[in-house]
PDB file of C-alpha atoms in Angstrom:
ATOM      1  CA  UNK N   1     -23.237   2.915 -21.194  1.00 72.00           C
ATOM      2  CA  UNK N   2     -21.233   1.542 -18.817  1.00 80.00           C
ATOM      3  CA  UNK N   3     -19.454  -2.567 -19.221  1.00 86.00           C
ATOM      4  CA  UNK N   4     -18.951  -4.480 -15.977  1.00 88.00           C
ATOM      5  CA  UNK N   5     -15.573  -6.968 -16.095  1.00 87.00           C
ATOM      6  CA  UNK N   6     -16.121 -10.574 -16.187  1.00 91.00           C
ATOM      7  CA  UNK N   7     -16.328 -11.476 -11.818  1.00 93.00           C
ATOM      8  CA  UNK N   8     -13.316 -14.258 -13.131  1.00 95.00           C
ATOM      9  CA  UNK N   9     -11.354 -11.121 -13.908  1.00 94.00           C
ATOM     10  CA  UNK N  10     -12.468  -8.880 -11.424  1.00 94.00           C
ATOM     11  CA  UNK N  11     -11.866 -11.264  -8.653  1.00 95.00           C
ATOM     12  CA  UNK N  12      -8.064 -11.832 -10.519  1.00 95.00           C
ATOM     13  CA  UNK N  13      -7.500  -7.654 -10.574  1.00 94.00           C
ATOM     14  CA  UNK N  14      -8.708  -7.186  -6.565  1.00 93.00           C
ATOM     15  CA  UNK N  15      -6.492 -10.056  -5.736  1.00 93.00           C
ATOM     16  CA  UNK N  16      -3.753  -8.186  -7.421  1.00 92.00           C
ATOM     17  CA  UNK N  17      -4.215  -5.233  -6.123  1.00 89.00           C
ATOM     18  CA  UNK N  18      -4.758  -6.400  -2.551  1.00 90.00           C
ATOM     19  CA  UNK N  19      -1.198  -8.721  -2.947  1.00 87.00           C
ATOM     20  CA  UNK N  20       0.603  -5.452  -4.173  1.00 84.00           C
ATOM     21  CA  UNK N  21      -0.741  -3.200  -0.949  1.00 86.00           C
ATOM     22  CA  UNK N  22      -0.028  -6.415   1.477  1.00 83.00           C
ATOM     23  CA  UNK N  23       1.936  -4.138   3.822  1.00 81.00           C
ATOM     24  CA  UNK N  24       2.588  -7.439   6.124  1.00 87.00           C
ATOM     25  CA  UNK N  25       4.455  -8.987   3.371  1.00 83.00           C
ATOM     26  CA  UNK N  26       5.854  -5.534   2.098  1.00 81.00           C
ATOM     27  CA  UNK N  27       9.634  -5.110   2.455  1.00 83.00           C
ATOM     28  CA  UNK N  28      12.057  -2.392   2.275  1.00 82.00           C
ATOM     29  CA  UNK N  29      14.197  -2.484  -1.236  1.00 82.00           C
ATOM     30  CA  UNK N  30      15.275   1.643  -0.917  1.00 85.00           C
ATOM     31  CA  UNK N  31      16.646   2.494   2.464  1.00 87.00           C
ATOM     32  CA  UNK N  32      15.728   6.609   3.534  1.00 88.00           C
ATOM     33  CA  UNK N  33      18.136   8.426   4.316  1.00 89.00           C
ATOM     34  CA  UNK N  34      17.457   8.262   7.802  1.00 89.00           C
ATOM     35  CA  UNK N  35      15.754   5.593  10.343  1.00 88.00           C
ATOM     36  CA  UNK N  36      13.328   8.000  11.320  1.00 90.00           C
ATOM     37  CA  UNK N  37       9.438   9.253  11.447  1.00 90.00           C
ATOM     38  CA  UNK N  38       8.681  10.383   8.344  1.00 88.00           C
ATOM     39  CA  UNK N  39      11.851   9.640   6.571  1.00 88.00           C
ATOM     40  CA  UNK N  40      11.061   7.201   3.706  1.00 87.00           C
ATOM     41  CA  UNK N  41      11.230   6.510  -0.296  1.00 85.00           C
ATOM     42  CA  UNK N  42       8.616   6.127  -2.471  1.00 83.00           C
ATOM     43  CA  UNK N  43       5.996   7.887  -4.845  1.00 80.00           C
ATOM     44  CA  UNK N  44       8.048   6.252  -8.108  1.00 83.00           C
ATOM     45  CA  UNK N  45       7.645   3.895 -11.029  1.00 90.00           C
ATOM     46  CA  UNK N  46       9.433   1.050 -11.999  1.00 89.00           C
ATOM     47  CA  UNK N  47      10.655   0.472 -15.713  1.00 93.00           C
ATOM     48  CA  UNK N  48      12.364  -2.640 -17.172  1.00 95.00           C
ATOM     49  CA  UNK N  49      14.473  -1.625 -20.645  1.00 96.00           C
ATOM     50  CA  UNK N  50      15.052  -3.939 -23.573  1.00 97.00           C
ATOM     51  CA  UNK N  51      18.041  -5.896 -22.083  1.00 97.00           C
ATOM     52  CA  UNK N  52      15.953  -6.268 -18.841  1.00 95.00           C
ATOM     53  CA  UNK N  53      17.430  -3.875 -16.764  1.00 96.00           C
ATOM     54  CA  UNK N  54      15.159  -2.424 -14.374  1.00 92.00           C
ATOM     55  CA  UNK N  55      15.044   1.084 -13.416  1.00 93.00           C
ATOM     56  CA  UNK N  56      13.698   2.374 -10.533  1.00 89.00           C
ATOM     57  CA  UNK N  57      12.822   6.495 -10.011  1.00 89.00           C
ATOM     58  CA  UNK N  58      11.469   8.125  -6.950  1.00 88.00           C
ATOM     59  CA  UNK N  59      11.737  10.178  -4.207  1.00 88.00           C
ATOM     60  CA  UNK N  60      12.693  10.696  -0.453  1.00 87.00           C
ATOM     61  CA  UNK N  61      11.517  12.461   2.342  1.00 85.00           C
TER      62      UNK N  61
END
């Protein structure tokens, strides 16, 4: 059996989601290592501790 969201919600969640893909409002907060094609950071997750410290883990290419 499958349980469909409320639309209030589901409207709220795709305007999340669309807000956190904006890539015209996106902005760079890890430089690469290089300003270059396929040079880039990304692919990590974000973590804020107890104090609120936030923690950021990832990768580059």
């Amino acid at each position: 059996m499958s349980k469909r969201l409320n639309p209030s919600l589901e409207a709220k969640l795709i305007a999340l989601g669309q807000a956190l893909i904006d890539q015209q409002a996106a902005r760079v907060i890890v430089e690469p290592q290089r300003r270059e094609a396929g040079c880039w950071f990304g692919g990590g997750n974000m973590v804020q501790a107890a104090d609120g410290t936030w923690y950021l883990v990832g990768r580059y290419r």
